[in-house]
Amino acid sequence: MIYQGKQKIWADYQKEIPDDHWFYVRSCIRQNFFPGAERMFLEICRGVLGRDFYETPSHTTCGGIAYHCDTIPQETVMTIVARQFSLMTEAGYENYVASCITSFGNYIEILETWNEFPELETRIRELLWKACRREFKKPKYVAHASDLIYKYRNLIAEKARYRLVNARTGEPLKVVEHIGCHYSKMFPSKGVGGAEYPYVLCGMVEAWGGSVVDYPERRHCCGYGFRQYHVKANRGYSLSNTYKNFESMEPYHPDMIITNCPGCPYFLDRWQYVIAETEGKTYGDNGYGIPVFTYEEVAGLVLGYDPWDLGLQLHQVAVEPLLDKIGIPYRPEDKYKGVDRKELMKPELPGVLRCC
Amino acid sequence: MIGMAFVLTYCVFALGRIFFQLPGADRKRFLVSLVTPKTMLKNVRDIFCDCLLHVKIWKRNKLLGYMHSSIAFGWFMLIVVGHIEVLLYTPHRVKLFYYPIFFRYFVAEDEHTMKGEVLFFLMDFFLLVVLSGIALAMIKRLRSRLFGMRRTTRPSLLDMVGLYSLWAIFPLRLLAESFTANISGGSFLTRSINHLLTPLLGDQASVLPWWWAYSCALGIFFVVLPFTRYMHIPSEILLIPLRNAGIKIRNARKGLAKTQVYSCPGCGLCIDACPMSVQKANTRDTTVYLNRQIRRGNEKRIEEISDKCLLCGKCTAVCPVGVEGDRLRIAQRSVRRYGINPDYTSIDTSPLTVDSRGKVLYYAGCMTALTPSIKKAMESLLRKAGIDYELMDKDGGICCGRPMWMAGRIDQARQMMKKNTEIILSSGADTLLLTCPICYRIFKEKYRLDGIRIVHHTEFIEGLVSSGRLALGAEDRTFVYHDPCELGRGCGIYEQPRNVLRKVGSLVEAEKNRRESICCGGSVGSLTLGFDKRRVITQNALDNLTVASPDVIVTACPLCLDTFRRYADRKVEDIAETVDRNTRTQTRTS
Amino acid sequence: MDNIFGFKLSPSSTIDMDKVDFTLFDKLHELEPDAWKCMACGSCSATCPAGTFSGMSLRKVLHCLQRGKQKEAVNMLRCCMLCGKCSIVCPRGINTRHLILSICKLYKED
Amino acid sequence: MKQNIVIVGGGIAGLEAAKRLLRLGYRPIIVEKQDRLGGHVAQWHCLFPDMTPAGEVVSGLIRDTAEANIFLETEISFMNRLRDGYNIMLSNGISVIARAVLFTTGFSLFDAAKKEEYGYGVYDRVITNGDLEHWFNTGSDKRVDGGEIRAMGFVHCVGSRDEKARNSQCSKVCCITAVKQAIEMKKKFPDAAVYCFYMDLRMFGKKFEDFYISAQRDYGIRFIRGRVSEVSEDIDGRVVVKAEDTLAGKPVKVKLDLLVLMSGMVCGRDTESLASMLRLPVDTDGFFKSRNNVSAVVQSPLEGIFYAGACTGPKTIPETLAEADTAALEIVSFLYRS
């Protein structure tokens, strides 16, 4: 791999990301799977870095899941998105940041479609008006939340208490960065670093001391694939795609996986358990799996937040081996305690995958 | 003496082996045929004509015929007359089989004492005949072209030994007898040489070595005989009754096949006959070499030679002893083992069955599907003749099985035949019409379609013409008719197409025609000859066809048509097309 | 489904050329040099009478062998009638019948 | 003869036209921006279909044009139309008044790095057809020499027939070039498996099909019909190529020690700037637009401006040379006319 070659490509795909004043919309599913992630994002942006991120409880789904599952027509998803934009307009913002990759892709796709077919935009404005008497301005900038953490990566590194380095050997951790498909595969120029070698997570990993693993199937979908997972008959196919990823990264012995999509960490994490139970195969050392994180969780870890406050106990694959590698202290006995040390109850342990 | 004893035991032993290698039914058939007066007579006649007089070779080439019959018949007569002498003069010695051979050595009597001038004359006469044959053989070895043979077989080492000892026998006998002519008598030949030699070489001292030399040559010849091509002499005597008994090749190496292989005299007539021989590289793949390799057991070469052959059957047609080069090769192919064995049992024949009760069922076949002009012309003729017909393979059918058979995969071919038989029998047709000789041959030879007339379109058209159902016009063109291998040599149909063509225009003949027709080169018989290697063969066949400068080359086989059309410099068509063009549409009076 | 999840890994349809064993095909190439000559025009398959009754396609057979899918190839060949139409229509002059017989000789059914 | 003819571009088209004009008694001026003559062809190794050494062709042309006025490392700074001719200002300060100008500006090789998914410039063992010709000539390229070559592949149509790469045209010569290079590589590495990933094989020229058959039959080159969709690098640095085997309707993947990208011919980098000086039209493919694509390929819509070779579209070498000769004759007859 010629690193300069990648740098050249990264240089070609840089996008403008305003530093401040963002209208933040959440993902439908992330809070269930990785409850600490979005909270951490706002905590870092607002609390740690003092930026203005506005959020309204009136916002809804962007319609992306239903759209990609072919259950609603394009006009519907566009009208939902138009309503989201109207909330932003009402709140007085021009920069729109989405927590979800599919939402981000959805917004970009819709805005590009409106550029190509202005009559469609007019029609959607009519539909929105008919439906809820709202009007909107299109956002000036649309970003994904990982774009902002990427933008703030060096600021975070300055404040970091830990680095993505093996404390014992001093070697940088080997990190697999997994980018959500909808981030830049549809519109390469809308993602940091383009579609072939997106730089958004690479930049964070490099800034925080890790080294990125370029494994052959790095572009491959995590396996979610919407209908592939939601329809149970297709679920084996979803699993197979995840398996393909792990088989391909296995020879590199990665220490961790960092993701920027709601679905990817979920499927890369949970399917490791299913692969272990059905195929008897695990990918980490000593029967453990490879821990999977959202970029907000990783940012929280390097900034020194308590792992259990970040919600890492909700991961299927145990994170403790990684915490030990970095040298982050944690109290094993507090793992299954929630807010205010409330007992969450210990889950049943799987048969093959080692979890503690 | 040792030689003769060896050869006799060898022959008896081999005979027994071959006999017991025959399948039970064939064995019985053979024995029955031996005692049936009719076949017995035929056997004796064939053995006399073929083995001694070489009638077949006479028919081909007088000089070659004389050469062979002079040696064989002459020698035979020497033996017969020798025995008569022994019987007449020393009847008590008749049981010693060597006695007549060396009669002149043992018996010190002359023509006067024995009053047998006639016999002495006969002995000398036949010796001269044999010697003239030997002389011709020597000339042939040096200049085969004088005998009309472009190429002749390259003999093996043992063949050479056999050959030279055979050549030596008779001059030595002449010399030996000449030396003793003054003692034991002689006639015009031996006596005069005796007069000539005596002054030169003295007398008694040199007698014994010559007799020894003669006896050695004879001994060597008989000892090496089983290992040389001269084995054909005893083998052929067995082959003739086997053939007359109607026995077929059932095993690649045993029984009839073995007899045929050993009956091959290595004359090399098949080399010039073989259409592949236009390329020098192929001459060693002709039947004579196949026989030699089978005798040597060289499996690699046997496979190569067997697979390359076009199976045109011409070597069989020209072979003086009746080695069936094509059938022998199919037999060699049939012993091959395959990892993949096709199976057609799952094919449902009912959708392929057309109700053809009382009609003609026309099976165009695979190849005709690629030469639609034939099918179109044939259908047009059927309509013009007002014949009710149905197409058996309108949307493709099951292959007749002949190409598979030729590849030696008999079981697979039989499976296809079974399917086609089902289709044909349940169609209710009374006639099966074929435009492809490849199909025709297997339908005729191997299918059991009792009560159904199997007819090739050449015969069928001739029938329609002679019965007046087709009214032919004529055109001002000369035709040459190419006999497709499977139709001519394969099924014996030569005259029917010619009779029709003569009515349509003027007919000229190819240089080699009918039984000697040259394969077009497109045959599915050859397994290994690639497309590029066939071109010269086709060109050679075309050259043969066009010696009389015909306007049109007419054939009766879709594969010949397709092959010739590719390279021909003039029109090539199927006989159905020729006839259809020259047939008026009949207005049927109702 | 024999596990508690009710689903499992589905087999990959990807042809992995690195896993294709060319030993037999190389032998085939020795027996019949035309083995690599096919340009996949499909004439043979279109004219094949066995194709009417089965999935026989010489083009596919060759292709399958070149991709290590021997089983599929063998299954198709089990329907070949060796009639020789393919050898007539092949624009590349491939000696198809010899090719087929050579495959039948080298490869095994199972 | 005071009738100046300026030839812009000293590749084979320019040299051939100059040779023809010299023989007809003219002394053309050749303007070449590089420091050498011969253009792209001077860097190739052998030419299909007879494996003629490219160097021989070029050196022969250079020898035959020694009498011409040649300016190396010179570009056209400025050019404008006069009443009966053209005023050309060269970058070396010389200004020429020419009655006729022949553009033989040729083509550019598509920048394979633009097809990011193939990893040119990123993976250690991905090169282009141009790089391979260079390697044939010099024998040194660490991407080729880096290790044992057990398997290698050629990707056809890189940047050609590709609207995303903004080149919808077929580059014409890459198919046969790939086959030629595949054979050359197979000769050098007889035990290597050599793959060609193609969409269509366009073997249009004399003896091209023979080449293709020979590649299959004699060299066992494995042709896979399907465009490579992505390339990655495995832990050993080998490239993993993924395509669809469209004849099987299944995805195919293979690990290779060397991947050669068949970069296509695209319009020359200077085409647009040169065209704008005289407001010459450029065709939809970015090449100069001939007066007529059938009957007046060497003529531009402007009197006195002529084209030859790959500046009007991808061409083979014989086509280029033939066009150069035609253009020379057209120029001469134009000078006689006016």
mmCIF file with all atom_site columns, C-alpha atoms in Angstrom, chain D residues 222-272:
data_model
loop_
_atom_site.group_PDB
_atom_site.id
_atom_site.type_symbol
_atom_site.label_atom_id
_atom_site.label_alt_id
_atom_site.label_comp_id
_atom_site.label_asym_id
_atom_site.label_entity_id
_atom_site.label_seq_id
_atom_site.pdbx_PDB_ins_code
_atom_site.Cartn_x
_atom_site.Cartn_y
_atom_site.Cartn_z
_atom_site.occupancy
_atom_site.B_iso_or_equiv
_atom_site.pdbx_formal_charge
_atom_site.auth_seq_id
_atom_site.auth_comp_id
_atom_site.auth_asym_id
_atom_site.auth_atom_id
_atom_site.pdbx_PDB_model_num
ATOM 1  C CA . ARG D 1 222 ? -7.757  -16.948 -19.275 1.00 0.00 ? 222 ARG D CA 1
ATOM 2  C CA . PHE D 1 223 ? -10.334 -14.513 -20.580 1.00 0.00 ? 223 PHE D CA 1
ATOM 3  C CA . ILE D 1 224 ? -13.032 -13.545 -18.142 1.00 0.00 ? 224 ILE D CA 1
ATOM 4  C CA . ARG D 1 225 ? -15.922 -11.538 -19.498 1.00 0.00 ? 225 ARG D CA 1
ATOM 5  C CA . GLY D 1 226 ? -16.685 -8.951  -16.890 1.00 0.00 ? 226 GLY D CA 1
ATOM 6  C CA . ARG D 1 227 ? -15.450 -5.565  -15.888 1.00 0.00 ? 227 ARG D CA 1
ATOM 7  C CA . VAL D 1 228 ? -13.389 -5.461  -12.738 1.00 0.00 ? 228 VAL D CA 1
ATOM 8  C CA . SER D 1 229 ? -15.445 -3.710  -10.104 1.00 0.00 ? 229 SER D CA 1
ATOM 9  C CA . GLU D 1 230 ? -12.939 -3.350  -7.337  1.00 0.00 ? 230 GLU D CA 1
ATOM 10 C CA . VAL D 1 231 ? -9.426  -4.152  -6.388  1.00 0.00 ? 231 VAL D CA 1
ATOM 11 C CA . SER D 1 232 ? -8.025  -4.481  -2.903  1.00 0.00 ? 232 SER D CA 1
ATOM 12 C CA . GLU D 1 233 ? -4.774  -5.500  -1.360  1.00 0.00 ? 233 GLU D CA 1
ATOM 13 C CA . ASP D 1 234 ? -4.375  -8.475  0.933   1.00 0.00 ? 234 ASP D CA 1
ATOM 14 C CA . ILE D 1 235 ? -2.015  -8.849  3.847   1.00 0.00 ? 235 ILE D CA 1
ATOM 15 C CA . ASP D 1 236 ? 0.791   -10.131 1.600   1.00 0.00 ? 236 ASP D CA 1
ATOM 16 C CA . GLY D 1 237 ? 0.462   -7.170  -0.738  1.00 0.00 ? 237 GLY D CA 1
ATOM 17 C CA . ARG D 1 238 ? -1.153  -9.228  -3.495  1.00 0.00 ? 238 ARG D CA 1
ATOM 18 C CA . VAL D 1 239 ? -4.071  -7.612  -5.229  1.00 0.00 ? 239 VAL D CA 1
ATOM 19 C CA . VAL D 1 240 ? -7.502  -9.121  -4.855  1.00 0.00 ? 240 VAL D CA 1
ATOM 20 C CA . VAL D 1 241 ? -9.564  -8.527  -7.974  1.00 0.00 ? 241 VAL D CA 1
ATOM 21 C CA . LYS D 1 242 ? -13.326 -8.774  -8.029  1.00 0.00 ? 242 LYS D CA 1
ATOM 22 C CA . ALA D 1 243 ? -15.451 -8.889  -11.124 1.00 0.00 ? 243 ALA D CA 1
ATOM 23 C CA . GLU D 1 244 ? -18.571 -10.519 -12.335 1.00 0.00 ? 244 GLU D CA 1
ATOM 24 C CA . ASP D 1 245 ? -18.016 -13.490 -14.561 1.00 0.00 ? 245 ASP D CA 1
ATOM 25 C CA . THR D 1 246 ? -20.882 -12.456 -16.772 1.00 0.00 ? 246 THR D CA 1
ATOM 26 C CA . LEU D 1 247 ? -20.837 -15.714 -18.706 1.00 0.00 ? 247 LEU D CA 1
ATOM 27 C CA . ALA D 1 248 ? -21.515 -17.552 -15.480 1.00 0.00 ? 248 ALA D CA 1
ATOM 28 C CA . GLY D 1 249 ? -23.638 -14.785 -13.973 1.00 0.00 ? 249 GLY D CA 1
ATOM 29 C CA . LYS D 1 250 ? -21.600 -15.117 -10.807 1.00 0.00 ? 250 LYS D CA 1
ATOM 30 C CA . PRO D 1 251 ? -19.084 -12.984 -8.992  1.00 0.00 ? 251 PRO D CA 1
ATOM 31 C CA . VAL D 1 252 ? -15.492 -14.020 -9.459  1.00 0.00 ? 252 VAL D CA 1
ATOM 32 C CA . LYS D 1 253 ? -12.436 -13.122 -7.476  1.00 0.00 ? 253 LYS D CA 1
ATOM 33 C CA . VAL D 1 254 ? -8.783  -13.863 -7.837  1.00 0.00 ? 254 VAL D CA 1
ATOM 34 C CA . LYS D 1 255 ? -5.555  -12.906 -6.117  1.00 0.00 ? 255 LYS D CA 1
ATOM 35 C CA . LEU D 1 256 ? -2.870  -11.573 -8.405  1.00 0.00 ? 256 LEU D CA 1
ATOM 36 C CA . ASP D 1 257 ? 0.768   -10.613 -8.128  1.00 0.00 ? 257 ASP D CA 1
ATOM 37 C CA . LEU D 1 258 ? 0.446   -7.951  -10.793 1.00 0.00 ? 258 LEU D CA 1
ATOM 38 C CA . LEU D 1 259 ? -2.480  -6.094  -12.230 1.00 0.00 ? 259 LEU D CA 1
ATOM 39 C CA . VAL D 1 260 ? -2.161  -4.126  -15.448 1.00 0.00 ? 260 VAL D CA 1
ATOM 40 C CA . LEU D 1 261 ? -4.746  -1.454  -16.155 1.00 0.00 ? 261 LEU D CA 1
ATOM 41 C CA . MET D 1 262 ? -5.388  -0.903  -19.848 1.00 0.00 ? 262 MET D CA 1
ATOM 42 C CA . SER D 1 263 ? -5.632  2.875   -19.824 1.00 0.00 ? 263 SER D CA 1
ATOM 43 C CA . GLY D 1 264 ? -7.439  4.113   -22.865 1.00 0.00 ? 264 GLY D CA 1
ATOM 44 C CA . MET D 1 265 ? -6.714  6.916   -25.302 1.00 0.00 ? 265 MET D CA 1
ATOM 45 C CA . VAL D 1 266 ? -8.380  10.148  -24.286 1.00 0.00 ? 266 VAL D CA 1
ATOM 46 C CA . CYS D 1 267 ? -8.185  13.567  -25.871 1.00 0.00 ? 267 CYS D CA 1
ATOM 47 C CA . GLY D 1 268 ? -4.863  15.367  -25.619 1.00 0.00 ? 268 GLY D CA 1
ATOM 48 C CA . ARG D 1 269 ? -4.430  17.695  -22.664 1.00 0.00 ? 269 ARG D CA 1
ATOM 49 C CA . ASP D 1 270 ? -3.862  20.699  -24.922 1.00 0.00 ? 270 ASP D CA 1
ATOM 50 C CA . THR D 1 271 ? -6.783  20.063  -27.224 1.00 0.00 ? 271 THR D CA 1
ATOM 51 C CA . GLU D 1 272 ? -9.082  22.495  -25.529 1.00 0.00 ? 272 GLU D CA 1
#
